[in-house]
mmCIF file of C-alpha atoms in Angstrom:
data_model
loop_
_atom_site.group_PDB
_atom_site.id
_atom_site.type_symbol
_atom_site.label_atom_id
_atom_site.label_comp_id
_atom_site.label_asym_id
_atom_site.label_seq_id
_atom_site.Cartn_x
_atom_site.Cartn_y
_atom_site.Cartn_z
ATOM 1 C CA LEU A 1 119.611 29.946 0.698
ATOM 2 C CA ALA A 2 117.038 32.123 1.877
ATOM 3 C CA LYS A 3 115.467 32.083 5.351
ATOM 4 C CA ARG A 4 111.854 30.313 5.172
ATOM 5 C CA ASN A 5 109.112 31.170 7.327
ATOM 6 C CA PRO A 6 108.785 28.254 9.800
ATOM 7 C CA ARG A 7 105.140 28.629 10.042
ATOM 8 C CA LYS A 8 104.998 27.444 6.281
ATOM 9 C CA VAL A 9 107.604 24.727 6.555
ATOM 10 C CA ASN A 10 105.405 21.425 6.743
ATOM 11 C CA TRP A 11 107.387 19.522 9.482
ATOM 12 C CA THR A 12 108.102 22.464 12.025
ATOM 13 C CA VAL A 13 106.380 22.636 15.400
ATOM 14 C CA LEU A 14 104.957 26.101 14.272
ATOM 15 C CA TYR A 15 103.287 24.794 11.263
ATOM 16 C CA ARG A 16 101.608 22.025 13.080
ATOM 17 C CA ARG A 17 100.475 24.147 15.890
ATOM 18 C CA LYS A 18 98.942 26.797 13.273
ATOM 19 C CA GLN A 19 97.380 24.022 11.230
ATOM 20 C CA LYS A 20 96.068 22.297 14.294
ATOM 21 C CA LYS A 21 97.717 19.118 13.618
ATOM 22 C CA GLY A 22 97.986 16.190 16.209
ATOM 23 C CA GLN A 23 95.374 17.612 18.596
ATOM 24 C CA GLN A 24 92.699 15.006 18.564
ATOM 25 C CA GLU A 25 92.664 14.468 22.312
ATOM 26 C CA GLU A 26 91.777 17.913 23.016
ATOM 27 C CA LEU A 27 88.607 18.078 21.199
ATOM 28 C CA THR A 28 86.477 19.999 24.047
ATOM 29 C CA LYS A 29 85.383 23.510 22.976
ATOM 30 C CA LYS A 30 85.222 26.277 25.406
ATOM 31 C CA LYS A 31 81.766 27.243 26.495
ATOM 32 C CA THR A 32 80.572 30.693 25.479
ATOM 33 C CA ARG A 33 78.856 32.865 28.387
ATOM 34 C CA ARG A 34 75.504 33.573 27.792
ATOM 35 C CA THR A 35 74.134 37.104 28.656
ATOM 36 C CA THR A 36 71.224 36.892 31.085
ATOM 37 C CA LYS A 37 68.364 39.317 31.536
ATOM 38 C CA PHE A 38 68.298 40.978 34.937
ATOM 39 C CA HIS A 39 65.665 43.165 36.018
ATOM 40 C CA ARG A 40 66.527 45.938 38.416
ATOM 41 C CA ALA A 41 65.071 49.318 39.534
ATOM 42 C CA VAL A 42 65.769 52.671 37.724
ATOM 43 C CA ALA A 43 66.471 56.039 39.420
ATOM 44 C CA GLY A 44 62.895 57.419 39.427
ATOM 45 C CA ALA A 45 61.080 53.934 39.900
ATOM 46 C CA SER A 46 61.387 50.874 42.087
ATOM 47 C CA LEU A 47 61.196 47.373 40.472
ATOM 48 C CA ASN A 48 57.893 46.879 41.695
ATOM 49 C CA ASP A 49 56.433 50.045 40.154
ATOM 50 C CA ILE A 50 57.978 49.166 36.932
ATOM 51 C CA ILE A 51 56.565 45.463 36.820
ATOM 52 C CA ALA A 52 53.080 47.000 37.890
ATOM 53 C CA LYS A 53 53.173 49.275 34.959
ATOM 54 C CA ARG A 54 54.402 46.507 32.590
ATOM 55 C CA ASN A 55 51.538 44.296 33.656
ATOM 56 C CA GLN A 56 48.765 47.064 33.153
ATOM 57 C CA LYS A 57 46.441 46.778 30.368
ATOM 58 C CA PRO A 58 46.945 48.970 27.286
ATOM 59 C CA GLU A 59 43.651 50.429 27.530
ATOM 60 C CA VAL A 60 44.323 51.556 31.291
ATOM 61 C CA ARG A 61 47.679 52.943 30.426
ATOM 62 C CA LYS A 62 46.298 54.838 27.451
ATOM 63 C CA ALA A 63 43.447 56.371 29.695
ATOM 64 C CA ALA A 64 45.898 57.533 32.194
ATOM 65 C CA ARG A 65 48.218 58.886 29.672
ATOM 66 C CA GLU A 66 45.326 61.028 28.038
ATOM 67 C CA GLN A 67 44.152 62.230 31.358
ATOM 68 C CA ALA A 68 47.666 63.331 32.272
ATOM 69 C CA ILE A 69 47.992 65.230 28.905
ATOM 70 C CA ARG A 70 44.514 66.837 29.543
ATOM 71 C CA ALA A 71 45.693 68.214 32.911
ATOM 72 C CA TYR A 72 48.783 69.497 31.470
ATOM 73 C CA LYS A 73 46.947 71.235 28.686
ATOM 74 C CA GLU A 74 44.553 72.696 31.377
ATOM 75 C CA LYS A 75 47.352 73.891 33.422
ATOM 76 C CA GLN A 76 48.974 75.625 30.269
ATOM 77 C CA LYS A 77 45.708 77.187 29.512
ATOM 78 C CA ALA A 78 45.365 78.652 33.015
ATOM 79 C CA LYS A 79 48.950 79.999 32.737
ATOM 80 C CA GLN A 80 48.211 81.790 29.573
ATOM 81 C CA VAL A 81 45.201 83.401 30.786
ATOM 82 C CA THR A 82 47.091 84.901 33.826
ATOM 83 C CA LYS A 83 50.045 85.756 31.667
ATOM 84 C CA LYS A 84 48.447 87.453 28.875
ATOM 85 C CA PRO A 85 47.153 90.845 30.834
ATOM 86 C CA ALA A 86 50.751 91.206 32.310
ATOM 87 C CA ALA A 87 52.646 90.666 29.087
ATOM 88 C CA ALA A 88 50.229 92.769 26.763
ATOM 89 C CA ALA A 89 51.393 96.185 28.358
ATOM 90 C CA PRO A 90 55.237 96.155 27.853
ATOM 91 C CA LYS A 91 54.913 94.535 24.371
ATOM 92 C CA SER A 92 53.190 97.770 22.825
ATOM 93 C CA LYS A 93 56.117 100.239 23.644
ATOM 94 C CA SER A 94 59.059 98.018 22.523
ATOM 95 C CA LYS A 95 59.241 98.714 18.646
ATOM 96 C CA GLY A 96 62.816 100.016 18.198
ATOM 97 C CA SER A 97 64.717 97.995 20.737
ATOM 98 C CA LYS A 98 66.003 95.294 18.425
ATOM 99 C CA ALA A 99 68.339 97.556 16.619
ATOM 100 C CA ALA A 100 69.731 99.238 19.672
ATOM 101 C CA LYS A 101 70.725 95.887 21.282
ATOM 102 C CA GLN A 102 73.453 95.000 18.558
ATOM 103 C CA PRO A 103 76.772 96.380 18.977
ATOM 104 C CA ALA A 104 77.751 98.882 16.241
ATOM 105 C CA GLY A 105 81.071 97.593 15.272
ATOM 106 C CA LYS A 106 80.617 93.904 14.760
ATOM 107 C CA ALA A 107 78.708 91.894 12.098
ATOM 108 C CA PRO A 108 75.688 89.917 13.241
ATOM 109 C CA GLY A 109 75.863 86.118 14.163
ATOM 110 C CA ARG A 110 79.785 85.804 13.587
ATOM 111 C CA VAL A 111 81.326 83.383 16.138
ATOM 112 C CA GLY A 112 84.963 81.972 16.135
ATOM 113 C CA GLY A 113 88.198 82.588 14.769
ATOM 114 C CA LYS A 114 89.695 82.425 11.109
ATOM 115 C CA ARG A 115 88.765 78.855 10.412
#
């Protein structure tokens, strides 16, 4: 006779436990825990700042964003104006410097081993 799996023999305790037989008195299911939303501050902003920004009207937020972009662009333009005269002089003489920078023995752009 071959050994039978006790979980497949109908009258064994293991079978009855697996098929959930005779457990009518224990019908209460476990409650699953619901995740709750929790508001807290982030590294750069306090909770009050975040709530105030969230409650702003979209038009106000859009205007503030456009104003910040405009200020940044003006700052960049001013930086370009001050940078142009200084950068224009050395640029004219650097013509053959690219070829001199690469080492003579190595192939360009090769990194790594055999694989």
